[in-house]
Amino acid sequence: MVLYPAGLTQKLSWDKKAEIVQLDIKPEFVTQLGLSDTTELIPQFGFRDALLQQLALALLNQLQHNINQNQLYIDSLFNTLCLHLIGHYASNKTDINKAYNGLPAFLERRLNEYIQANLARNLNLADMAEVVG
C-alpha cells in the first residue's frame, strides 16, 4: 500500500502486474469529521494494513456494483476508512481518540490482532472487551 497526502507529488512504477485501487479524499473531510484542521496524513510506502485494505475493497465494491443502493452503508464505510487512516497515519494521532472516545492505538492494534487470529470462532463483545481490559 502507498499513502500520499493531498498536494504531494508522486511518481510510482512497478516491475510486475499490479492491481491499483486509488482513493482520493478531500482534506476538508477531516474537518467534517470534527477533527482538527491541522491533522495531516503522513506519507507511507510499502506498508500493509489488512483492515484498511478490506475497507477500501468493500467501499470499491459498493461503488462499482451499487449493491443494495444503501448510501448509509457507503457513508459508514467511507467514514470508517477515513477515521482509520487518521487514527493510524496522521500527524495528530491523539485527536481521533479524544474526538470519539475511541481506544488508544495500542489497544486497537491488540484488538485487531485478536480478531484476525480468531476469525474462525464465534466472537463476542465480552471476549473482545476482555482483550482490551
PDB file of C-alpha atoms in Angstrom:
ATOM      1  CA  MET A   1       0.000   0.000   0.000  1.00  0.00           C
ATOM      2  CA  VAL A   2       1.022   3.576  -0.599  1.00  0.00           C
ATOM      3  CA  LEU A   3      -0.402   6.618   1.174  1.00  0.00           C
ATOM      4  CA  TYR A   4       0.153  10.087  -0.252  1.00  0.00           C
ATOM      5  CA  PRO A   5      -1.454  13.125   1.375  1.00  0.00           C
ATOM      6  CA  ALA A   6      -3.153  15.768  -0.761  1.00  0.00           C
ATOM      7  CA  GLY A   7      -0.762  18.112  -2.511  1.00  0.00           C
ATOM      8  CA  LEU A   8       2.169  15.692  -2.508  1.00  0.00           C
ATOM      9  CA  THR A   9       3.563  14.801  -5.922  1.00  0.00           C
ATOM     10  CA  GLN A  10       4.370  11.162  -6.525  1.00  0.00           C
ATOM     11  CA  LYS A  11       5.749   9.000  -9.306  1.00  0.00           C
ATOM     12  CA  LEU A  12       5.356   5.259  -8.931  1.00  0.00           C
ATOM     13  CA  SER A  13       6.303   2.302 -11.108  1.00  0.00           C
ATOM     14  CA  TRP A  14       6.008  -1.466 -10.846  1.00  0.00           C
ATOM     15  CA  ASP A  15       8.124  -4.211 -12.367  1.00  0.00           C
ATOM     16  CA  LYS A  16       5.232  -6.688 -12.402  1.00  0.00           C
ATOM     17  CA  LYS A  17       1.473  -6.740 -12.847  1.00  0.00           C
ATOM     18  CA  ALA A  18      -0.352  -4.889 -10.078  1.00  0.00           C
ATOM     19  CA  GLU A  19      -3.953  -4.084  -9.263  1.00  0.00           C
ATOM     20  CA  ILE A  20      -4.330  -0.465  -8.188  1.00  0.00           C
ATOM     21  CA  VAL A  21      -7.153   0.980  -6.102  1.00  0.00           C
ATOM     22  CA  GLN A  22      -6.781   4.724  -5.738  1.00  0.00           C
ATOM     23  CA  LEU A  23      -8.854   6.691  -3.255  1.00  0.00           C
ATOM     24  CA  ASP A  24      -8.815  10.470  -3.398  1.00  0.00           C
ATOM     25  CA  ILE A  25     -10.076  12.020  -0.172  1.00  0.00           C
ATOM     26  CA  LYS A  26     -10.544  15.758   0.104  1.00  0.00           C
ATOM     27  CA  PRO A  27      -8.667  17.323   3.055  1.00  0.00           C
ATOM     28  CA  GLU A  28     -11.855  19.161   4.064  1.00  0.00           C
ATOM     29  CA  PHE A  29     -13.333  15.813   5.037  1.00  0.00           C
ATOM     30  CA  VAL A  30     -11.148  15.784   8.167  1.00  0.00           C
ATOM     31  CA  THR A  31     -12.855  18.969   9.323  1.00  0.00           C
ATOM     32  CA  GLN A  32     -16.296  17.500   8.581  1.00  0.00           C
ATOM     33  CA  LEU A  33     -15.457  14.595  10.887  1.00  0.00           C
ATOM     34  CA  GLY A  34     -14.964  17.084  13.706  1.00  0.00           C
ATOM     35  CA  LEU A  35     -11.203  16.635  13.909  1.00  0.00           C
ATOM     36  CA  SER A  36      -8.539  19.298  13.944  1.00  0.00           C
ATOM     37  CA  ASP A  37      -7.911  21.054  10.643  1.00  0.00           C
ATOM     38  CA  THR A  38      -4.190  20.667  11.401  1.00  0.00           C
ATOM     39  CA  THR A  39      -4.438  16.872  11.159  1.00  0.00           C
ATOM     40  CA  GLU A  40      -2.392  15.696   8.180  1.00  0.00           C
ATOM     41  CA  LEU A  41      -1.678  12.263   6.798  1.00  0.00           C
ATOM     42  CA  ILE A  42       1.950  11.146   6.908  1.00  0.00           C
ATOM     43  CA  PRO A  43       3.240   9.667   3.619  1.00  0.00           C
ATOM     44  CA  GLN A  44       3.637   5.872   3.764  1.00  0.00           C
ATOM     45  CA  PHE A  45       5.119   3.484   1.216  1.00  0.00           C
ATOM     46  CA  GLY A  46       5.099  -0.297   1.055  1.00  0.00           C
ATOM     47  CA  PHE A  47       3.047  -0.902   4.202  1.00  0.00           C
ATOM     48  CA  ARG A  48       0.371  -3.494   4.921  1.00  0.00           C
ATOM     49  CA  ASP A  49      -2.870  -2.797   6.722  1.00  0.00           C
ATOM     50  CA  ALA A  50      -5.441  -5.566   6.378  1.00  0.00           C
ATOM     51  CA  LEU A  51      -8.292  -3.511   7.807  1.00  0.00           C
ATOM     52  CA  LEU A  52      -7.595  -0.547   5.542  1.00  0.00           C
ATOM     53  CA  GLN A  53      -7.399  -2.865   2.538  1.00  0.00           C
ATOM     54  CA  GLN A  54     -10.707  -4.557   3.358  1.00  0.00           C
ATOM     55  CA  LEU A  55     -12.466  -1.240   3.973  1.00  0.00           C
ATOM     56  CA  ALA A  56     -11.193   0.123   0.651  1.00  0.00           C
ATOM     57  CA  LEU A  57     -12.226  -3.019  -1.242  1.00  0.00           C
ATOM     58  CA  ALA A  58     -15.672  -3.067   0.392  1.00  0.00           C
ATOM     59  CA  LEU A  59     -16.167   0.592  -0.494  1.00  0.00           C
ATOM     60  CA  LEU A  60     -14.986  -0.012  -4.060  1.00  0.00           C
ATOM     61  CA  ASN A  61     -17.317  -2.998  -4.390  1.00  0.00           C
ATOM     62  CA  GLN A  62     -20.289  -0.942  -3.193  1.00  0.00           C
ATOM     63  CA  LEU A  63     -19.494   1.937  -5.541  1.00  0.00           C
ATOM     64  CA  GLN A  64     -18.820  -0.252  -8.588  1.00  0.00           C
ATOM     65  CA  HIS A  65     -21.773  -2.581  -8.214  1.00  0.00           C
ATOM     66  CA  ASN A  66     -24.198  -0.302  -6.376  1.00  0.00           C
ATOM     67  CA  ILE A  67     -25.093  -3.225  -4.127  1.00  0.00           C
ATOM     68  CA  ASN A  68     -28.309  -2.592  -2.165  1.00  0.00           C
ATOM     69  CA  GLN A  69     -28.098   1.100  -3.131  1.00  0.00           C
ATOM     70  CA  ASN A  70     -27.502   1.809   0.548  1.00  0.00           C
ATOM     71  CA  GLN A  71     -25.945   5.257   0.897  1.00  0.00           C
ATOM     72  CA  LEU A  72     -25.781   4.963   4.680  1.00  0.00           C
ATOM     73  CA  TYR A  73     -23.628   1.840   4.333  1.00  0.00           C
ATOM     74  CA  ILE A  74     -21.369   3.553   1.775  1.00  0.00           C
ATOM     75  CA  ASP A  75     -21.039   6.618   4.025  1.00  0.00           C
ATOM     76  CA  SER A  76     -20.278   4.385   7.013  1.00  0.00           C
ATOM     77  CA  LEU A  77     -17.558   2.527   5.108  1.00  0.00           C
ATOM     78  CA  PHE A  78     -16.049   5.806   3.940  1.00  0.00           C
ATOM     79  CA  ASN A  79     -16.165   7.356   7.426  1.00  0.00           C
ATOM     80  CA  THR A  80     -14.625   4.256   8.991  1.00  0.00           C
ATOM     81  CA  LEU A  81     -11.881   4.175   6.356  1.00  0.00           C
ATOM     82  CA  CYS A  82     -11.073   7.857   6.901  1.00  0.00           C
ATOM     83  CA  LEU A  83     -11.091   7.552  10.688  1.00  0.00           C
ATOM     84  CA  HIS A  84      -8.788   4.537  10.439  1.00  0.00           C
ATOM     85  CA  LEU A  85      -6.401   6.492   8.188  1.00  0.00           C
ATOM     86  CA  ILE A  86      -6.390   9.447  10.553  1.00  0.00           C
ATOM     87  CA  GLY A  87      -6.078   7.273  13.649  1.00  0.00           C
ATOM     88  CA  HIS A  88      -3.084   5.337  12.335  1.00  0.00           C
ATOM     89  CA  TYR A  89      -1.329   7.504   9.755  1.00  0.00           C
ATOM     90  CA  ALA A  90      -1.847  11.136  10.772  1.00  0.00           C
ATOM     91  CA  SER A  91       0.331  13.722  12.481  1.00  0.00           C
ATOM     92  CA  ASN A  92      -2.329  14.322  15.163  1.00  0.00           C
ATOM     93  CA  LYS A  93      -2.999  10.705  16.134  1.00  0.00           C
ATOM     94  CA  THR A  94      -4.400  11.550  19.560  1.00  0.00           C
ATOM     95  CA  ASP A  95      -7.160  13.773  18.149  1.00  0.00           C
ATOM     96  CA  ILE A  96      -9.219  10.855  16.904  1.00  0.00           C
ATOM     97  CA  ASN A  97      -9.300   9.183  20.308  1.00  0.00           C
ATOM     98  CA  LYS A  98     -10.236  12.443  22.027  1.00  0.00           C
ATOM     99  CA  ALA A  99     -12.920  13.271  19.474  1.00  0.00           C
ATOM    100  CA  TYR A 100     -14.581   9.859  19.531  1.00  0.00           C
ATOM    101  CA  ASN A 101     -13.530   8.418  22.899  1.00  0.00           C
ATOM    102  CA  GLY A 102     -12.025   5.536  20.952  1.00  0.00           C
ATOM    103  CA  LEU A 103      -9.410   3.060  22.027  1.00  0.00           C
ATOM    104  CA  PRO A 104      -5.785   4.134  22.235  1.00  0.00           C
ATOM    105  CA  ALA A 105      -3.858   2.974  19.163  1.00  0.00           C
ATOM    106  CA  PHE A 106      -2.009   0.181  21.006  1.00  0.00           C
ATOM    107  CA  LEU A 107      -5.266  -1.308  22.308  1.00  0.00           C
ATOM    108  CA  GLU A 108      -6.871  -1.022  18.901  1.00  0.00           C
ATOM    109  CA  ARG A 109      -3.912  -2.915  17.397  1.00  0.00           C
ATOM    110  CA  ARG A 110      -4.210  -5.580  20.113  1.00  0.00           C
ATOM    111  CA  LEU A 111      -7.929  -5.953  19.414  1.00  0.00           C
ATOM    112  CA  ASN A 112      -7.388  -6.108  15.646  1.00  0.00           C
ATOM    113  CA  GLU A 113      -4.750  -8.827  16.119  1.00  0.00           C
ATOM    114  CA  TYR A 114      -7.107 -10.797  18.370  1.00  0.00           C
ATOM    115  CA  ILE A 115      -9.941 -10.538  15.851  1.00  0.00           C
ATOM    116  CA  GLN A 116      -7.713 -11.594  12.944  1.00  0.00           C
ATOM    117  CA  ALA A 117      -6.388 -14.571  14.929  1.00  0.00           C
ATOM    118  CA  ASN A 118      -9.894 -15.696  15.905  1.00  0.00           C
ATOM    119  CA  LEU A 119     -11.948 -15.108  12.766  1.00  0.00           C
ATOM    120  CA  ALA A 120     -12.947 -18.783  12.636  1.00  0.00           C
ATOM    121  CA  ARG A 121     -14.505 -18.501  16.111  1.00  0.00           C
ATOM    122  CA  ASN A 122     -17.841 -17.003  17.027  1.00  0.00           C
ATOM    123  CA  LEU A 123     -16.504 -13.759  18.522  1.00  0.00           C
ATOM    124  CA  ASN A 124     -18.484 -11.790  21.074  1.00  0.00           C
ATOM    125  CA  LEU A 125     -18.164  -8.379  22.683  1.00  0.00           C
ATOM    126  CA  ALA A 126     -17.368  -9.752  26.141  1.00  0.00           C
ATOM    127  CA  ASP A 127     -14.276 -11.581  24.848  1.00  0.00           C
ATOM    128  CA  MET A 128     -13.134  -8.537  22.895  1.00  0.00           C
ATOM    129  CA  ALA A 129     -13.648  -6.280  25.923  1.00  0.00           C
ATOM    130  CA  GLU A 130     -11.520  -8.649  27.992  1.00  0.00           C
ATOM    131  CA  VAL A 131      -8.700  -8.415  25.417  1.00  0.00           C
ATOM    132  CA  VAL A 132      -8.509  -4.632  25.786  1.00  0.00           C
ATOM    133  CA  GLY A 133      -9.041  -4.660  29.551  1.00  0.00           C
TER     134      GLY A 133
END
